[in-house]
Short mmCIF file of C-alpha atoms in Angstrom, two decimals:
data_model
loop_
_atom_site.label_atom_id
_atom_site.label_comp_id
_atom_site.label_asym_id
_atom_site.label_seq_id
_atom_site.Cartn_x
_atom_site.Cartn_y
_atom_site.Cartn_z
CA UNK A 1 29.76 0.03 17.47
CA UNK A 2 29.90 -3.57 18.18
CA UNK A 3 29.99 -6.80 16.40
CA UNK A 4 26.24 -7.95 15.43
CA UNK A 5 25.73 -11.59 17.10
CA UNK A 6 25.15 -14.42 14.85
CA UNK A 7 21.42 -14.27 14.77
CA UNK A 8 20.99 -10.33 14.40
CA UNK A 9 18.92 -8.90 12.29
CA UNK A 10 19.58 -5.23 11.38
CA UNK A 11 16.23 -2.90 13.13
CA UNK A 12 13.32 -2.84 10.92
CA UNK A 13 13.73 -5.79 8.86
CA UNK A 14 12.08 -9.68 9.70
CA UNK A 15 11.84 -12.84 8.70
CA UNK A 16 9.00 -14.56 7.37
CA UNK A 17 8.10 -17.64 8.61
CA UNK A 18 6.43 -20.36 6.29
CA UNK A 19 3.09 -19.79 7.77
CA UNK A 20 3.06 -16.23 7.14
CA UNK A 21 4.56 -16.35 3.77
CA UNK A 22 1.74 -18.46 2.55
CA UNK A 23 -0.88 -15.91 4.20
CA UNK A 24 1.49 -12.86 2.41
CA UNK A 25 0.80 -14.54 -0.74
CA UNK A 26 -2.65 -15.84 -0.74
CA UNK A 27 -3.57 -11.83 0.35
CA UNK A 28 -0.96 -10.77 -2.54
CA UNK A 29 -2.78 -13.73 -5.67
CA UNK A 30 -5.89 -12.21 -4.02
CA UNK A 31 -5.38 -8.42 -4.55
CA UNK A 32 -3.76 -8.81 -7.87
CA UNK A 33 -6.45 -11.11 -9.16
CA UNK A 34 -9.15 -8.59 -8.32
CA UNK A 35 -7.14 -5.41 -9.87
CA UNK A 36 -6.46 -7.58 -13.13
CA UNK A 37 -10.53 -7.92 -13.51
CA UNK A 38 -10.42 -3.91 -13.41
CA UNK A 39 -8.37 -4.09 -16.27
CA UNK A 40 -4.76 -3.04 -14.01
CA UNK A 41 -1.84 -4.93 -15.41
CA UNK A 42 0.85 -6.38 -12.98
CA UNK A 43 4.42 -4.07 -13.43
CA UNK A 44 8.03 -5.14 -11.83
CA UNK A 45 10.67 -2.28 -11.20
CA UNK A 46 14.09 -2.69 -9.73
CA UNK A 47 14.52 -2.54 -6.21
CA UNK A 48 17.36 -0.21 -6.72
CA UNK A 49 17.13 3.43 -8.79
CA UNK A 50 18.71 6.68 -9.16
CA UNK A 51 18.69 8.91 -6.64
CA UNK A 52 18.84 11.96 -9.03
CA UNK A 53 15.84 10.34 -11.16
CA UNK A 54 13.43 8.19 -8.81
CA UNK A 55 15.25 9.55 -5.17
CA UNK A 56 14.81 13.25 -5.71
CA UNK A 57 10.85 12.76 -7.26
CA UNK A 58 9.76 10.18 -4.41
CA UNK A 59 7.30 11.44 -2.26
CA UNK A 60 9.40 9.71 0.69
CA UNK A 61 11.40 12.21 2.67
CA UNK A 62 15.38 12.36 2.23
CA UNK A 63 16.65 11.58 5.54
CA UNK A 64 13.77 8.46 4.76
CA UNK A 65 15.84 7.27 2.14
CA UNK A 66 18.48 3.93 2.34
CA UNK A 67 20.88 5.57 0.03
CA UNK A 68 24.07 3.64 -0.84
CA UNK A 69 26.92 4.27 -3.77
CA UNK A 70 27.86 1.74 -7.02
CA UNK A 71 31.59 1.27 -7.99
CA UNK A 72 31.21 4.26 -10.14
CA UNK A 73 30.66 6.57 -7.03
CA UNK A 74 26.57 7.31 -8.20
CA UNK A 75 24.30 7.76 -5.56
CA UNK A 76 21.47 5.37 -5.65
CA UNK A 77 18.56 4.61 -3.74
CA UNK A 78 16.67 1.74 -2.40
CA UNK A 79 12.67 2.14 -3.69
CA UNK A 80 11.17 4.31 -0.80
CA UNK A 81 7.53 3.62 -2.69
CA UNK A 82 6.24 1.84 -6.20
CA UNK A 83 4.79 5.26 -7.79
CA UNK A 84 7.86 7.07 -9.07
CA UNK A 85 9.44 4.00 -10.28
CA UNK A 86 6.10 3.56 -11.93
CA UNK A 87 6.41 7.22 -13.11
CA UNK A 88 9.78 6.61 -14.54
CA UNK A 89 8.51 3.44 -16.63
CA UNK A 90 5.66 4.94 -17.92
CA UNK A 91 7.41 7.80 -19.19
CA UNK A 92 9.94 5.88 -20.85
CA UNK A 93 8.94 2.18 -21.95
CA UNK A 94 5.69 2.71 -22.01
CA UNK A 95 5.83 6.53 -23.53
CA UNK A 96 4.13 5.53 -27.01
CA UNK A 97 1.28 3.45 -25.43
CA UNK A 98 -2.19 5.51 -25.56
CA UNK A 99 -3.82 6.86 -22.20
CA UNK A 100 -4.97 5.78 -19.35
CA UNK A 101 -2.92 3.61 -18.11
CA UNK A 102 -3.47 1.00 -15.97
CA UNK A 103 -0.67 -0.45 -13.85
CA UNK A 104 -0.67 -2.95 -11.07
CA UNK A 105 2.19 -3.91 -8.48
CA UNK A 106 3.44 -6.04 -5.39
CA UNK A 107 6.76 -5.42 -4.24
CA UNK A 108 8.88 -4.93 -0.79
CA UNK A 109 10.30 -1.11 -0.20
CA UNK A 110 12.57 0.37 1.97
CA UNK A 111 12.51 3.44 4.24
CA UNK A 112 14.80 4.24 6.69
CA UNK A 113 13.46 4.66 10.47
CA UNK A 114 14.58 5.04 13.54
CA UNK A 115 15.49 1.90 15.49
CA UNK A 116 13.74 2.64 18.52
CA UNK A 117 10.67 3.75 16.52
CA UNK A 118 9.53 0.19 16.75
CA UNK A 119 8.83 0.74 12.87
CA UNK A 120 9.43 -1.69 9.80
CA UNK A 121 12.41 -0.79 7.04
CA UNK A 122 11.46 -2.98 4.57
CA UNK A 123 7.89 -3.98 3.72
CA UNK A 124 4.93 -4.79 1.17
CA UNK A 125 2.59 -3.04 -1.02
CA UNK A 126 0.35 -3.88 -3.37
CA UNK A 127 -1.20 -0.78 -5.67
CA UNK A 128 -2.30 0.12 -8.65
CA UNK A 129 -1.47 3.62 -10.56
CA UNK A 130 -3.87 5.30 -13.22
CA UNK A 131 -2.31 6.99 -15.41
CA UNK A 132 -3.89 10.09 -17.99
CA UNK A 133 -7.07 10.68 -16.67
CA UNK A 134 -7.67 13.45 -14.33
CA UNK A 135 -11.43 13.75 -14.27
CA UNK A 136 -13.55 12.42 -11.30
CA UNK A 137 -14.50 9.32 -12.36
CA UNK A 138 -11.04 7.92 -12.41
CA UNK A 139 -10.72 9.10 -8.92
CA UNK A 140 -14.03 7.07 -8.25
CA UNK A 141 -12.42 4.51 -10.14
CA UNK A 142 -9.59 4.12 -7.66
CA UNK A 143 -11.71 4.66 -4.76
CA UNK A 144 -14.35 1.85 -5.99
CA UNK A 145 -10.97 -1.12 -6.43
CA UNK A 146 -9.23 0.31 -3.28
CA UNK A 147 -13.25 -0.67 -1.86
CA UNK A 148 -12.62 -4.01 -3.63
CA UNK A 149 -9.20 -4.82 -2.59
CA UNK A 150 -9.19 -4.62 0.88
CA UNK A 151 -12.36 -7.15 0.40
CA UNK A 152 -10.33 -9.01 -1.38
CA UNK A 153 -7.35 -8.73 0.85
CA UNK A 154 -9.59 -10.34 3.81
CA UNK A 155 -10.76 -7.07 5.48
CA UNK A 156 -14.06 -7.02 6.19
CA UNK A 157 -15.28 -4.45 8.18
CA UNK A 158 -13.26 -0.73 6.86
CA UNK A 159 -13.88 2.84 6.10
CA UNK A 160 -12.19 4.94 3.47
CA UNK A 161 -12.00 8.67 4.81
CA UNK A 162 -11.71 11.02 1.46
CA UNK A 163 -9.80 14.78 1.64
CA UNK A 164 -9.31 17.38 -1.28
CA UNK A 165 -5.85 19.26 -0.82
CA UNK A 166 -7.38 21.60 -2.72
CA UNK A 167 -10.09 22.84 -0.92
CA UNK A 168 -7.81 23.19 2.65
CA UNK A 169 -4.88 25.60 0.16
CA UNK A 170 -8.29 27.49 -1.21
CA UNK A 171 -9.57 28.47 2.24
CA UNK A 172 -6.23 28.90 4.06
CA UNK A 173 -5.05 30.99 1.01
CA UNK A 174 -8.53 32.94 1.60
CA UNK A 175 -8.33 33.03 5.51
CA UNK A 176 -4.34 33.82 5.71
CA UNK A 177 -3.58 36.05 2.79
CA UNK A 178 0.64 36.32 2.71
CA UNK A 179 1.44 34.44 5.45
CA UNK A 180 2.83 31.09 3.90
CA UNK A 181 4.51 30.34 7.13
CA UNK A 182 1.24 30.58 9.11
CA UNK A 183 -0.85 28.48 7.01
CA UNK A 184 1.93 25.55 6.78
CA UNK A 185 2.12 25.56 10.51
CA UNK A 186 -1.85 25.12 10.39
CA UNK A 187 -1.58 22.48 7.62
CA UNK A 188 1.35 20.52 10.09
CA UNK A 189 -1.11 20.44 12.96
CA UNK A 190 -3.81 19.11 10.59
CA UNK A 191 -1.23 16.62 9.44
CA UNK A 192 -0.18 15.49 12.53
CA UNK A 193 -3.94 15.52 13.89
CA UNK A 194 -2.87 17.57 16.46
CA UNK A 195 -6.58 19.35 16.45
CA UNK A 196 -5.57 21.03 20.27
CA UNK A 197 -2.58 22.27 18.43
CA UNK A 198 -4.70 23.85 15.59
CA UNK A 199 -6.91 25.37 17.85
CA UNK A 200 -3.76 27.04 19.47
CA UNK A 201 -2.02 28.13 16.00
CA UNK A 202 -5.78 29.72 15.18
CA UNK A 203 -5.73 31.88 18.47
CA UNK A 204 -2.40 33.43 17.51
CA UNK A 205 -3.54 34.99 14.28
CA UNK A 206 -4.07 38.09 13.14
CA UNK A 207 -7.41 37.90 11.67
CA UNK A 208 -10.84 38.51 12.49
CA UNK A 209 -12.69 36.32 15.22
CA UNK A 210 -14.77 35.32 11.74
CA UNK A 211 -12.29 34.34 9.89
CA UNK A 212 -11.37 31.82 13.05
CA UNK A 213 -14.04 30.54 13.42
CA UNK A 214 -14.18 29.49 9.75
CA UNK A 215 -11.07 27.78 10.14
CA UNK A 216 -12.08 26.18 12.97
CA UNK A 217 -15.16 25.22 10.78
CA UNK A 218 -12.86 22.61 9.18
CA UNK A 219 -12.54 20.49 12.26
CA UNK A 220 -16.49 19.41 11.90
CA UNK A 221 -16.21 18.76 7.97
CA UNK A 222 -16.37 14.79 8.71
CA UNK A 223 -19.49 12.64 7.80
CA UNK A 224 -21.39 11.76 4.20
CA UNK A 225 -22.80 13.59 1.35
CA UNK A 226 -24.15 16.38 3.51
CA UNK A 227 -20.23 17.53 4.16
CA UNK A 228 -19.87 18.95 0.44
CA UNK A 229 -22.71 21.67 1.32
CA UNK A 230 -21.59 22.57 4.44
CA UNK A 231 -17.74 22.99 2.90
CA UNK A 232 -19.35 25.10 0.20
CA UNK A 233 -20.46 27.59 2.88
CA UNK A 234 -16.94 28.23 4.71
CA UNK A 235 -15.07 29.11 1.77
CA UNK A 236 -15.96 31.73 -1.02
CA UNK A 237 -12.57 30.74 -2.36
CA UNK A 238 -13.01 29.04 -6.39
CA UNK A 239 -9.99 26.81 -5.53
CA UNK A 240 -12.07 25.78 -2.53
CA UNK A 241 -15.22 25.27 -4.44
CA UNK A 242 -14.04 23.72 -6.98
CA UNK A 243 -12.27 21.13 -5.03
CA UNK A 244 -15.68 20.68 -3.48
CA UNK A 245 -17.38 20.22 -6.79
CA UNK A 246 -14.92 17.51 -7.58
CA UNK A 247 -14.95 15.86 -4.30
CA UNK A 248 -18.87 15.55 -4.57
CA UNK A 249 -19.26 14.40 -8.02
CA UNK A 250 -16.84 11.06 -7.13
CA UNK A 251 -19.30 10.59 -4.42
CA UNK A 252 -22.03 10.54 -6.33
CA UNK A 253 -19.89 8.10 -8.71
CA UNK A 254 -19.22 6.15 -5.59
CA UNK A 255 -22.96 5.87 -4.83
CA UNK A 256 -23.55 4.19 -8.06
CA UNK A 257 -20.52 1.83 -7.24
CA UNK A 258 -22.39 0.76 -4.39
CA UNK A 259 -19.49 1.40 -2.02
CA UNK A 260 -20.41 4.53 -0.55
CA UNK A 261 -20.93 2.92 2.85
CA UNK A 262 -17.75 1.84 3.09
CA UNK A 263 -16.52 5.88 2.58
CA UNK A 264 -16.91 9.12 4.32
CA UNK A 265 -15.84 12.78 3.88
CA UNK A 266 -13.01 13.92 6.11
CA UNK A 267 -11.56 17.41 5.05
CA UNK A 268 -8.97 17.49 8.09
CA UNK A 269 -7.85 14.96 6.33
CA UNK A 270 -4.64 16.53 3.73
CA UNK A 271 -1.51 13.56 3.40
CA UNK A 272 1.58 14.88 2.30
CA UNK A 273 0.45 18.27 1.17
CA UNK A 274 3.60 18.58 -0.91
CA UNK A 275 3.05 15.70 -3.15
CA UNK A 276 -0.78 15.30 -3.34
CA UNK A 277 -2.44 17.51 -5.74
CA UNK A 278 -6.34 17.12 -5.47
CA UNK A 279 -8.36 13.97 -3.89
CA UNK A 280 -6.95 11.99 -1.12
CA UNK A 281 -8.14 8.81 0.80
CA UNK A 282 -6.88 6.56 3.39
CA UNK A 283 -8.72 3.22 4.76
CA UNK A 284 -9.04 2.25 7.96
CA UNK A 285 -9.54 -1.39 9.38
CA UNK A 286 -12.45 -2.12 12.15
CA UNK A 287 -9.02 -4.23 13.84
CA UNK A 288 -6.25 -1.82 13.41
CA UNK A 289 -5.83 2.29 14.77
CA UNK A 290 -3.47 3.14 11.59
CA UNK A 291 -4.28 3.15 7.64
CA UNK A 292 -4.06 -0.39 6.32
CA UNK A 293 -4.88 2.01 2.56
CA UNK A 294 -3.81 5.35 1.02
CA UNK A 295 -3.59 6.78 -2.00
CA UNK A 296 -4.53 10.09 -3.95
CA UNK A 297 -3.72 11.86 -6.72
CA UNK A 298 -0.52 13.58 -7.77
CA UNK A 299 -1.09 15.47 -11.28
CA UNK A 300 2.63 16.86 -10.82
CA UNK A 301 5.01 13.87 -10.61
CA UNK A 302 5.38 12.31 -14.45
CA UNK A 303 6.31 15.85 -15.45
CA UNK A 304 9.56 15.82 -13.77
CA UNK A 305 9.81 12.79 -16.15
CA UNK A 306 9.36 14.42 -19.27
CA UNK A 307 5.70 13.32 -19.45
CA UNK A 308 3.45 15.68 -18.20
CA UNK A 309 0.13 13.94 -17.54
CA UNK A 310 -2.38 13.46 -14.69
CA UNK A 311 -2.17 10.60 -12.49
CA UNK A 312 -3.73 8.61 -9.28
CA UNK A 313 -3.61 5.63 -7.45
CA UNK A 314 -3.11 4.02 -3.64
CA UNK A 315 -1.24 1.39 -2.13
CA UNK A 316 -2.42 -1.46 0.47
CA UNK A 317 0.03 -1.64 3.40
CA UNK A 318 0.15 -5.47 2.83
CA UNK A 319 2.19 -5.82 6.37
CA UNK A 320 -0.19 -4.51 8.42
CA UNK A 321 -3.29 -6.72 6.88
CA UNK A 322 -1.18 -9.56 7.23
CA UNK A 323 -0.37 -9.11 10.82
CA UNK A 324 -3.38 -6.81 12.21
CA UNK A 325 -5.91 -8.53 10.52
CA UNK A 326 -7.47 -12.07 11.19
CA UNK A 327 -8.83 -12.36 7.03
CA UNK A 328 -7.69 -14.11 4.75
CA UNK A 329 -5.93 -17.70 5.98
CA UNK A 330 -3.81 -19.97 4.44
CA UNK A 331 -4.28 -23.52 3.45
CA UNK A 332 -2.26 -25.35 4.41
CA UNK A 333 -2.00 -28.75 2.83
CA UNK A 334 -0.25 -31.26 4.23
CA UNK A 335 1.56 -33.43 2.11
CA UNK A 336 1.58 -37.22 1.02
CA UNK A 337 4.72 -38.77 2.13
CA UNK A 338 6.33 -41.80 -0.45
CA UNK A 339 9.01 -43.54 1.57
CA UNK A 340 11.00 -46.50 0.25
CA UNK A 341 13.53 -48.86 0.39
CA UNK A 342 16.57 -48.89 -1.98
CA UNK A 343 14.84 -51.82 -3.90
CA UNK A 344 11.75 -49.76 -4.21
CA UNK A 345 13.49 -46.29 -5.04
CA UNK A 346 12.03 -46.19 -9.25
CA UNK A 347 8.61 -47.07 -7.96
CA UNK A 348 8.32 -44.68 -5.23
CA UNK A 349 9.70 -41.73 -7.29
CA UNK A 350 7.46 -43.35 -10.25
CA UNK A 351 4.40 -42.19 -8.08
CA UNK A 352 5.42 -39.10 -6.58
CA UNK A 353 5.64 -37.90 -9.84
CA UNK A 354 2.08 -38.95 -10.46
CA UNK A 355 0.86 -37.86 -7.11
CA UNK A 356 2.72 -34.60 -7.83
CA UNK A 357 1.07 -34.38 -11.63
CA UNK A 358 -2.79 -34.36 -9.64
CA UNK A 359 -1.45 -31.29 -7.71
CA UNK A 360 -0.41 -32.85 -4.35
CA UNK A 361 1.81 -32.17 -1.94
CA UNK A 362 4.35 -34.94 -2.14
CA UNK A 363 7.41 -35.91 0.40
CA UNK A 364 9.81 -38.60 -0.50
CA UNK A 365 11.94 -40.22 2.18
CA UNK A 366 14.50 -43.68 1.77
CA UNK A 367 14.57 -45.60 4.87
CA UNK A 368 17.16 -48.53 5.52
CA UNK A 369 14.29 -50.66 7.16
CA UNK A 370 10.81 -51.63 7.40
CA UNK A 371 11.27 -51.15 10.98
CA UNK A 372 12.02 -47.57 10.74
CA UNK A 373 9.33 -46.97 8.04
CA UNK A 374 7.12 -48.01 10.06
CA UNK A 375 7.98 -45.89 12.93
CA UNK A 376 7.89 -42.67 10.75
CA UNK A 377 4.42 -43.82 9.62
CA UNK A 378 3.13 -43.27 12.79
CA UNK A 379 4.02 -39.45 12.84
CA UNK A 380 0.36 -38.26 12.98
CA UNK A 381 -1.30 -35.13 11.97
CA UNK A 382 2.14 -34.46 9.65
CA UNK A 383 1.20 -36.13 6.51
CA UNK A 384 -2.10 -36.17 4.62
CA UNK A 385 -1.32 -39.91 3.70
CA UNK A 386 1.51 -42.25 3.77
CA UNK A 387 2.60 -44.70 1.05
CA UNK A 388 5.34 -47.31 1.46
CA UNK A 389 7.39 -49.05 -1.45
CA UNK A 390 9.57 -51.77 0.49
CA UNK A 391 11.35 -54.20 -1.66
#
């Protein structure tokens, strides 16, 4: 392998210009300003963990994971995501405090990629987690500030596709009775929206023509309201139905949010089927092919940490608002440069002080001369004002 060159970056990492920094964190005050008015409190977690606690419960695959050993030979692991950190904390620290919780974050994590992927290694989210409610309104609840925060993040025009996991394992447990390996190559096609795929894994199994076309059925289950009744009719399944049940009564919750235009029903829709436990959303920007939002809920994670509760939440890609969409912009403010002679040094500093006091931006420079104050006074369009203490 050779030597990086002196200005090498590793793949999948960046720098961050000033500009862009100041547009990261005006979208990051933002966010977290509008999830603190829905009562979600900000949380910091180390950037390193376990890899036997945090590693093995992430929902981030293992070959995903930047793993790297301390001098006492442990394995640990570079935060892959904020929720089982999260889950750790709150089953720990915060194991007295009464439920639901309400948790907040902004942080960089780290996933391994392949270089010529053309993917990032290290990048942003901002989430929240809720934490000991499992009933539909705190699904709603999530749904409603995901609605909020990608306003708030600068998106304007978005839609937030919602999926049960439930309802695809009650009709594929219905349709494909005992074959586990069938029914996870049809939930891989679905994953991968590979919908020609499906189609092709449906023709190759052995069951009725009916019972194809039912799971073909699933490929149309995108749209409002009207999806939950025609769900209801491809699946006698109660897993199914229940799931269905659920999934309509946080639209109806949504409805009285007033954000139900910005969300639609898509059952095709089923994340990472081994992690997610019932409802599951991602949201979509007008500007951007890929989810800028996803989240869901994941009723089995705190238990590996001794706390077995419910829990939900989602995640803004930060990164991919910041760079795919033209929102939110920084303000730049261009400061007041003080410039002065050696005579006039107390003065100067004296008022950049005071300048600095009213909430300006404030340069100070010494020049030997009048002459070459003067010629830096000139520099136009740099500063917001000039002002000269010559002695």
């Amino acid at each position: 392998m050779s030597k990086p060159k002196g200005f090498e970056k590793p793949a999948g990492v960046r720098d961050y210009l000033p500009y862009a920094v100041e547009r990261l964190r005006a979208i990051e005050r933002s966010v977290l300003d509008c999830m603190t008015g829905w009562g979600y409190r900000q949380i910091m977690t180390p950037t390193m963990e376990y890899y036997d606690t945090v590693g093995v419960a992430s929902s981030t695959s293992d070959q995903k994971l930047f793993k790297l050993l301390n001098n006492r030979g442990t394995t640990m692991v570079l935060r892959s995501d904020m929720t089982a950190p999260i889950a750790r904390v709150v089953s720990s620290l915060l194991k007295e405090e009464p439920l639901p919780i309400r948790l907040s974050y902004h942080a960089n994590v780290y996933r391994a990629i392949e270089e010529e992927a053309g993917r990032e290694s290290e990048f942003f989210q901002t989430g929240v987690e809720l934490v000991g409610d499992d009933s539909p309104e705190a699904d709603a609840e999530v749904v409603a500030l995901a609605v909020a925060s990608l306003q708030a993040a600068g998106v304007s025009t978005f839609k937030i596709a919602l999926g049960h996991v439930g309802f695809l394992n009650g009709l594929l447990e219905e349709a494909v009775p005992g074959d586990e390996e069938a029914r996870e190559g049809l939930k891989q096609g679905l994953l991968r929206r590979d919908y020609v795929g499906y189609r092709e894994a449906l023709t190759k199994l052995a069951v009725s023509d009916a019972q194809k076309e039912e799971l073909k059925g699933i490929l149309r289950l995108r749209g409002g309201k009207e999806v939950c009744s025609e769900a209801r009719g491809l699946s006698q399944s109660q897993l199914a139905q229940d799931s269905i049940d659920h999934l309509c009564k946080v639209w109806e919750a949504l409805e009285d949010y007033g954000v139900a235009e910005h969300v639609l029903i898509d059952l095709t829709m089923i994340g990472d089927f081994s992690y997610y436990t019932g409802l599951i959303f991602e949201g979509y920007a007008a500007e951007l092919g890929f989810p800028v939002c996803s989240g869901g809920r994941y009723n089995n994670l705190l238990q590996q940490f001794g706390r077995p509760v419910p829990a939900t939440g989602f995640a803004l890609k930060t990164n991919r608002i910041l760079d795919g969409v033209d929102g939110i912009k920084a303000v730049q403010k261009l400061p007041v440069l003080v410039q002065y002679t050696a005579q006039g040094r107390k003065s100067a500093l004296q008022e950049a002080a005071r300048l600095r006091s009213e909430g300006k931006v404030v340069v100070t420079q010494h020049v030997d001369t009048e002459g070459e104050l003067r010629m830096v006074e000139d520099t136009a369009g740099k500063y917001a004002d000039v002002v000269s203490f010559v002695k």
